[in-house]
Structure formats: structure tokens, C-alpha cells
Amino acid sequence: MKFFWRMLRVWLQAKTARPRDVRDISRIRMTVRPLDLDVQMHMNNGTYLTIQDLGRLDFMLRTGLWKRIQALGWNAVVARQTMTYRKSLTLGDKYELNTRYLGMDDRNFYIEHRFVKDGEIYAQSFVLGRFTGPNGAISHDQVLEQLHEAADVPAVMPDWVLEWGEAARVPSTRSPYPNEWHAAAE
């Protein structure tokens, strides 16, 4: 894990914080550190994606989902995500990462992340995730059976997020997906 000490802090804080419902928003406070920066001296685009892992960890720990999926031998993995950078975060900026569960479709779950500084959204991400186990993807029916509270949440995601999730889909790992570029002229 790139941010081991931050992860440890999130883990310890989540263990002592009050539990949350899957409908609640996870909020963790962060500060932009020197190693978060790129050559232009603002938070690197990849850092945002890594920080989002911490938001999902806090959410899963505080809702009890972490313990339950671990007991089942499952993993929650990111399959797709889209990120919009609105304003730059720079060295020393204090911000809050907000994470919320948006709902499920027949295969995936959806998460939204917001990087908020002084009450304003600086960056926003939508994540499509899936549960996997030793034999691959966990079926929708198994998820509903084991994590019924997550399935009972009314979907709050915009319609375009479902459309994006389908439009960005690639073939499964069991299907060929050759690397072929079709250029008009070389």
C-alpha cells in the first residue's frame, strides 16, 4: 500500500469511531503532503485514486462490510472509475474525502467519492466495483443473500452513471481482447 501510515490511521480511527449505516456518508479529513504532489506542485492525479482506497476502507470498516466480506473470503475490487478534477489541491491544503454508496445493478455496486475543501467539491469520482472470491466474480444473487443491507438501499446514482458503466465495459477475462489499433494511416 502506497500510503501505509495513512491507511493505518484510517483503520485505527474507524475501529474506535461510531459504526455507520450503508446509507451514511464516510468522511475522512486529510492534508496534502509533499509526496502527494506532481511536478506542477498540485496533488497528482494518481494520488486521488489511491486516497479513494482509504475512503472505501473507512466506509467498509465502519459499516461492518469489511468483516463480513473477509469472513466470506471475498474481495471488493474496482472494475471501472471515472474521475473529474475541478480545482487543484496544493501542499498543505486540508480537505475532506466523502465516500458514499450509491447502489447496485444486476452485477456491480457503485460508489461516489468527493474531495471537498471549504465546503466546495474540488474533484469527484464514480466507481463501479464488484465482489470477487477464489473462483472469480460473486454472483448478484450471492451478494443479495449475504449483504442484503447493501441491496436494500434505494439507488441514488444518476442515470448516466449506469449508462457509463455499461459503455465502458470490456470483455470478461474469459474472452479474448486483442490489442489491435485501427489507424487510418501509419
PDB file of C-alpha atoms in Angstrom:
ATOM      1  CA  MET A   1       0.000   0.000   0.000  1.00  0.00           C
ATOM      2  CA  LYS A   2       1.458   3.307  -1.091  1.00  0.00           C
ATOM      3  CA  PHE A   3       0.064   5.169   1.916  1.00  0.00           C
ATOM      4  CA  PHE A   4       0.677   2.642   4.687  1.00  0.00           C
ATOM      5  CA  TRP A   5       0.700   5.149   7.566  1.00  0.00           C
ATOM      6  CA  ARG A   6      -2.429   6.869   6.310  1.00  0.00           C
ATOM      7  CA  MET A   7      -4.111   3.502   5.930  1.00  0.00           C
ATOM      8  CA  LEU A   8      -3.143   2.569   9.474  1.00  0.00           C
ATOM      9  CA  ARG A   9      -4.541   5.864  10.772  1.00  0.00           C
ATOM     10  CA  VAL A  10      -7.828   5.354   8.884  1.00  0.00           C
ATOM     11  CA  TRP A  11      -8.010   1.763  10.183  1.00  0.00           C
ATOM     12  CA  LEU A  12      -7.455   2.767  13.811  1.00  0.00           C
ATOM     13  CA  GLN A  13      -9.845   5.715  13.645  1.00  0.00           C
ATOM     14  CA  ALA A  14     -12.544   3.571  12.032  1.00  0.00           C
ATOM     15  CA  LYS A  15     -12.159   0.930  14.753  1.00  0.00           C
ATOM     16  CA  THR A  16     -12.817   3.491  17.506  1.00  0.00           C
ATOM     17  CA  ALA A  17     -15.419   5.628  15.669  1.00  0.00           C
ATOM     18  CA  ARG A  18     -19.125   5.001  15.881  1.00  0.00           C
ATOM     19  CA  PRO A  19     -20.467   2.464  13.383  1.00  0.00           C
ATOM     20  CA  ARG A  20     -22.239   3.687  10.263  1.00  0.00           C
ATOM     21  CA  ASP A  21     -25.131   2.509   8.158  1.00  0.00           C
ATOM     22  CA  VAL A  22     -24.510   1.815   4.456  1.00  0.00           C
ATOM     23  CA  ARG A  23     -26.705   4.844   3.705  1.00  0.00           C
ATOM     24  CA  ASP A  24     -24.313   7.149   5.601  1.00  0.00           C
ATOM     25  CA  ILE A  25     -21.507   9.190   4.090  1.00  0.00           C
ATOM     26  CA  SER A  26     -17.975   8.324   5.183  1.00  0.00           C
ATOM     27  CA  ARG A  27     -15.893  11.443   5.835  1.00  0.00           C
ATOM     28  CA  ILE A  28     -12.160  11.419   6.468  1.00  0.00           C
ATOM     29  CA  ARG A  29     -10.027  14.520   6.886  1.00  0.00           C
ATOM     30  CA  MET A  30      -6.755  14.671   5.006  1.00  0.00           C
ATOM     31  CA  THR A  31      -3.907  17.097   4.293  1.00  0.00           C
ATOM     32  CA  VAL A  32      -1.936  17.341   1.038  1.00  0.00           C
ATOM     33  CA  ARG A  33       1.639  16.219   1.777  1.00  0.00           C
ATOM     34  CA  PRO A  34       4.830  16.750  -0.253  1.00  0.00           C
ATOM     35  CA  LEU A  35       4.802  13.211  -1.717  1.00  0.00           C
ATOM     36  CA  ASP A  36       1.228  13.787  -2.964  1.00  0.00           C
ATOM     37  CA  LEU A  37       2.429  16.447  -5.413  1.00  0.00           C
ATOM     38  CA  ASP A  38       3.393  16.271  -9.058  1.00  0.00           C
ATOM     39  CA  VAL A  39       5.930  18.462 -10.877  1.00  0.00           C
ATOM     40  CA  GLN A  40       3.354  21.258 -11.164  1.00  0.00           C
ATOM     41  CA  MET A  41       3.086  21.301  -7.353  1.00  0.00           C
ATOM     42  CA  HIS A  42      -0.526  20.214  -7.118  1.00  0.00           C
ATOM     43  CA  MET A  43      -1.909  16.870  -5.963  1.00  0.00           C
ATOM     44  CA  ASN A  44      -1.048  14.222  -8.538  1.00  0.00           C
ATOM     45  CA  ASN A  45      -3.992  12.679 -10.379  1.00  0.00           C
ATOM     46  CA  GLY A  46      -2.930   9.176  -9.300  1.00  0.00           C
ATOM     47  CA  THR A  47      -2.826  10.269  -5.666  1.00  0.00           C
ATOM     48  CA  TYR A  48      -6.547  10.997  -5.806  1.00  0.00           C
ATOM     49  CA  LEU A  49      -7.207   7.419  -6.879  1.00  0.00           C
ATOM     50  CA  THR A  50      -5.047   5.992  -4.092  1.00  0.00           C
ATOM     51  CA  ILE A  51      -6.677   8.239  -1.478  1.00  0.00           C
ATOM     52  CA  GLN A  52     -10.071   6.915  -2.619  1.00  0.00           C
ATOM     53  CA  ASP A  53      -8.959   3.459  -1.438  1.00  0.00           C
ATOM     54  CA  LEU A  54      -8.772   4.940   2.059  1.00  0.00           C
ATOM     55  CA  GLY A  55     -12.320   6.272   1.768  1.00  0.00           C
ATOM     56  CA  ARG A  56     -13.635   2.872   0.727  1.00  0.00           C
ATOM     57  CA  LEU A  57     -11.687   1.223   3.562  1.00  0.00           C
ATOM     58  CA  ASP A  58     -13.193   3.599   6.132  1.00  0.00           C
ATOM     59  CA  PHE A  59     -16.663   3.008   4.691  1.00  0.00           C
ATOM     60  CA  MET A  60     -16.331  -0.788   4.753  1.00  0.00           C
ATOM     61  CA  LEU A  61     -14.836  -0.882   8.257  1.00  0.00           C
ATOM     62  CA  ARG A  62     -17.414   1.432   9.813  1.00  0.00           C
ATOM     63  CA  THR A  63     -20.409  -0.263   8.170  1.00  0.00           C
ATOM     64  CA  GLY A  64     -19.177  -3.739   9.123  1.00  0.00           C
ATOM     65  CA  LEU A  65     -18.946  -4.800   5.466  1.00  0.00           C
ATOM     66  CA  TRP A  66     -15.185  -5.376   5.752  1.00  0.00           C
ATOM     67  CA  LYS A  67     -15.527  -8.025   8.429  1.00  0.00           C
ATOM     68  CA  ARG A  68     -18.372  -9.723   6.565  1.00  0.00           C
ATOM     69  CA  ILE A  69     -16.669  -9.910   3.160  1.00  0.00           C
ATOM     70  CA  GLN A  70     -13.445 -11.117   4.779  1.00  0.00           C
ATOM     71  CA  ALA A  71     -15.354 -13.899   6.552  1.00  0.00           C
ATOM     72  CA  LEU A  72     -16.842 -14.911   3.195  1.00  0.00           C
ATOM     73  CA  GLY A  73     -13.404 -14.944   1.540  1.00  0.00           C
ATOM     74  CA  TRP A  74     -14.449 -12.144  -0.817  1.00  0.00           C
ATOM     75  CA  ASN A  75     -12.691  -9.039  -2.066  1.00  0.00           C
ATOM     76  CA  ALA A  76     -14.225  -5.774  -3.229  1.00  0.00           C
ATOM     77  CA  VAL A  77     -12.426  -4.656  -6.395  1.00  0.00           C
ATOM     78  CA  VAL A  78     -12.639  -1.618  -8.642  1.00  0.00           C
ATOM     79  CA  ALA A  79     -13.664  -2.555 -12.165  1.00  0.00           C
ATOM     80  CA  ARG A  80     -14.143   0.947 -13.630  1.00  0.00           C
ATOM     81  CA  GLN A  81     -13.981   4.515 -12.489  1.00  0.00           C
ATOM     82  CA  THR A  82     -14.299   7.991 -13.867  1.00  0.00           C
ATOM     83  CA  MET A  83     -12.651  10.992 -12.249  1.00  0.00           C
ATOM     84  CA  THR A  84     -13.297  14.696 -12.728  1.00  0.00           C
ATOM     85  CA  TYR A  85     -10.728  17.195 -11.474  1.00  0.00           C
ATOM     86  CA  ARG A  86     -12.318  20.601 -10.919  1.00  0.00           C
ATOM     87  CA  LYS A  87      -9.807  22.585  -8.857  1.00  0.00           C
ATOM     88  CA  SER A  88      -6.269  21.844  -7.693  1.00  0.00           C
ATOM     89  CA  LEU A  89      -5.346  20.817  -4.184  1.00  0.00           C
ATOM     90  CA  THR A  90      -1.866  22.065  -3.234  1.00  0.00           C
ATOM     91  CA  LEU A  91       0.685  21.466  -0.497  1.00  0.00           C
ATOM     92  CA  GLY A  92      -0.778  21.859   2.982  1.00  0.00           C
ATOM     93  CA  ASP A  93      -4.400  22.055   1.818  1.00  0.00           C
ATOM     94  CA  LYS A  94      -6.781  20.450   4.280  1.00  0.00           C
ATOM     95  CA  TYR A  95      -9.661  18.633   2.645  1.00  0.00           C
ATOM     96  CA  GLU A  96     -12.247  16.003   3.366  1.00  0.00           C
ATOM     97  CA  LEU A  97     -12.818  12.849   1.353  1.00  0.00           C
ATOM     98  CA  ASN A  98     -16.520  11.988   1.270  1.00  0.00           C
ATOM     99  CA  THR A  99     -17.460   8.459   0.239  1.00  0.00           C
ATOM    100  CA  ARG A 100     -20.967   7.157  -0.276  1.00  0.00           C
ATOM    101  CA  TYR A 101     -22.557   4.011  -1.580  1.00  0.00           C
ATOM    102  CA  LEU A 102     -24.891   4.725  -4.491  1.00  0.00           C
ATOM    103  CA  GLY A 103     -26.490   1.313  -5.023  1.00  0.00           C
ATOM    104  CA  MET A 104     -26.255  -1.811  -7.159  1.00  0.00           C
ATOM    105  CA  ASP A 105     -27.278  -3.006 -10.568  1.00  0.00           C
ATOM    106  CA  ASP A 106     -27.534  -6.665 -11.581  1.00  0.00           C
ATOM    107  CA  ARG A 107     -23.716  -7.159 -11.480  1.00  0.00           C
ATOM    108  CA  ASN A 108     -21.959  -4.286  -9.739  1.00  0.00           C
ATOM    109  CA  PHE A 109     -22.012  -1.814  -6.889  1.00  0.00           C
ATOM    110  CA  TYR A 110     -21.405   1.905  -7.284  1.00  0.00           C
ATOM    111  CA  ILE A 111     -19.528   4.343  -5.031  1.00  0.00           C
ATOM    112  CA  GLU A 112     -19.117   8.118  -5.260  1.00  0.00           C
ATOM    113  CA  HIS A 113     -16.103   9.995  -3.873  1.00  0.00           C
ATOM    114  CA  ARG A 114     -15.862  13.750  -3.393  1.00  0.00           C
ATOM    115  CA  PHE A 115     -12.749  15.710  -2.463  1.00  0.00           C
ATOM    116  CA  VAL A 116     -14.121  18.695  -0.565  1.00  0.00           C
ATOM    117  CA  LYS A 117     -12.234  21.786   0.589  1.00  0.00           C
ATOM    118  CA  ASP A 118     -14.032  24.558   2.481  1.00  0.00           C
ATOM    119  CA  GLY A 119     -17.398  23.051   1.529  1.00  0.00           C
ATOM    120  CA  GLU A 120     -16.637  23.013  -2.201  1.00  0.00           C
ATOM    121  CA  ILE A 121     -16.097  19.955  -4.414  1.00  0.00           C
ATOM    122  CA  TYR A 122     -12.577  20.025  -5.905  1.00  0.00           C
ATOM    123  CA  ALA A 123     -12.719  16.573  -7.513  1.00  0.00           C
ATOM    124  CA  GLN A 124     -15.377  13.892  -7.908  1.00  0.00           C
ATOM    125  CA  SER A 125     -15.220  10.239  -8.846  1.00  0.00           C
ATOM    126  CA  PHE A 126     -17.695   7.487  -9.616  1.00  0.00           C
ATOM    127  CA  VAL A 127     -16.514   3.924  -9.072  1.00  0.00           C
ATOM    128  CA  LEU A 128     -18.014   0.690 -10.344  1.00  0.00           C
ATOM    129  CA  GLY A 129     -16.952  -2.229  -8.198  1.00  0.00           C
ATOM    130  CA  ARG A 130     -17.545  -5.924  -7.941  1.00  0.00           C
ATOM    131  CA  PHE A 131     -17.107  -8.620  -5.353  1.00  0.00           C
ATOM    132  CA  THR A 132     -14.755 -11.470  -6.200  1.00  0.00           C
ATOM    133  CA  GLY A 133     -13.830 -14.690  -4.477  1.00  0.00           C
ATOM    134  CA  PRO A 134     -11.419 -17.576  -5.056  1.00  0.00           C
ATOM    135  CA  ASN A 135     -13.418 -18.659  -8.138  1.00  0.00           C
ATOM    136  CA  GLY A 136     -13.933 -15.242  -9.704  1.00  0.00           C
ATOM    137  CA  ALA A 137     -16.826 -12.794  -9.636  1.00  0.00           C
ATOM    138  CA  ILE A 138     -19.511 -13.298  -6.998  1.00  0.00           C
ATOM    139  CA  SER A 139     -22.994 -13.597  -8.466  1.00  0.00           C
ATOM    140  CA  HIS A 140     -25.602 -10.931  -7.873  1.00  0.00           C
ATOM    141  CA  ASP A 141     -27.798 -13.462  -6.045  1.00  0.00           C
ATOM    142  CA  GLN A 142     -24.965 -14.316  -3.616  1.00  0.00           C
ATOM    143  CA  VAL A 143     -24.363 -10.630  -2.910  1.00  0.00           C
ATOM    144  CA  LEU A 144     -28.062 -10.084  -2.226  1.00  0.00           C
ATOM    145  CA  GLU A 145     -28.147 -13.102   0.062  1.00  0.00           C
ATOM    146  CA  GLN A 146     -25.030 -12.218   2.062  1.00  0.00           C
ATOM    147  CA  LEU A 147     -25.095  -8.416   2.021  1.00  0.00           C
ATOM    148  CA  HIS A 148     -28.822  -7.749   1.994  1.00  0.00           C
ATOM    149  CA  GLU A 149     -28.489  -4.341   3.692  1.00  0.00           C
ATOM    150  CA  ALA A 150     -26.477  -3.061   0.716  1.00  0.00           C
ATOM    151  CA  ALA A 151     -29.094  -4.355  -1.707  1.00  0.00           C
ATOM    152  CA  ASP A 152     -31.917  -2.696   0.236  1.00  0.00           C
ATOM    153  CA  VAL A 153     -30.504   0.810  -0.265  1.00  0.00           C
ATOM    154  CA  PRO A 154     -32.532   2.774  -2.793  1.00  0.00           C
ATOM    155  CA  ALA A 155     -30.233   3.696  -5.669  1.00  0.00           C
ATOM    156  CA  VAL A 156     -29.248   7.369  -5.575  1.00  0.00           C
ATOM    157  CA  MET A 157     -26.993   7.282  -8.595  1.00  0.00           C
ATOM    158  CA  PRO A 158     -27.624   9.421 -11.643  1.00  0.00           C
ATOM    159  CA  ASP A 159     -28.874   7.524 -14.708  1.00  0.00           C
ATOM    160  CA  TRP A 160     -25.754   8.492 -16.632  1.00  0.00           C
ATOM    161  CA  VAL A 161     -23.582   6.518 -14.175  1.00  0.00           C
ATOM    162  CA  LEU A 162     -25.362   3.284 -15.140  1.00  0.00           C
ATOM    163  CA  GLU A 163     -25.026   4.191 -18.828  1.00  0.00           C
ATOM    164  CA  TRP A 164     -21.314   4.989 -18.352  1.00  0.00           C
ATOM    165  CA  GLY A 165     -20.782   1.693 -16.524  1.00  0.00           C
ATOM    166  CA  GLU A 166     -22.170  -0.229 -19.465  1.00  0.00           C
ATOM    167  CA  ALA A 167     -20.482   1.889 -22.150  1.00  0.00           C
ATOM    168  CA  ALA A 168     -17.024   1.472 -20.551  1.00  0.00           C
ATOM    169  CA  ARG A 169     -17.381  -2.290 -20.202  1.00  0.00           C
ATOM    170  CA  VAL A 170     -14.752  -4.551 -21.815  1.00  0.00           C
ATOM    171  CA  PRO A 171     -14.914  -8.325 -22.399  1.00  0.00           C
ATOM    172  CA  SER A 172     -14.528 -10.596 -19.381  1.00  0.00           C
ATOM    173  CA  THR A 173     -11.192 -12.250 -18.657  1.00  0.00           C
ATOM    174  CA  ARG A 174     -12.585 -15.464 -20.160  1.00  0.00           C
ATOM    175  CA  SER A 175     -12.961 -13.801 -23.579  1.00  0.00           C
ATOM    176  CA  PRO A 176     -10.217 -12.685 -25.935  1.00  0.00           C
ATOM    177  CA  TYR A 177      -9.476  -8.969 -26.013  1.00  0.00           C
ATOM    178  CA  PRO A 178      -6.635  -8.483 -28.505  1.00  0.00           C
ATOM    179  CA  ASN A 179      -4.539  -5.337 -28.590  1.00  0.00           C
ATOM    180  CA  GLU A 180      -5.311  -4.108 -32.086  1.00  0.00           C
ATOM    181  CA  TRP A 181      -5.214  -0.490 -33.135  1.00  0.00           C
ATOM    182  CA  HIS A 182      -7.043   0.504 -36.259  1.00  0.00           C
ATOM    183  CA  ALA A 183      -5.174   3.524 -37.576  1.00  0.00           C
ATOM    184  CA  ALA A 184      -6.287   5.365 -40.697  1.00  0.00           C
ATOM    185  CA  ALA A 185      -2.699   5.931 -41.811  1.00  0.00           C
ATOM    186  CA  GLU A 186       0.655   4.969 -40.386  1.00  0.00           C
TER     187      GLU A 186
END
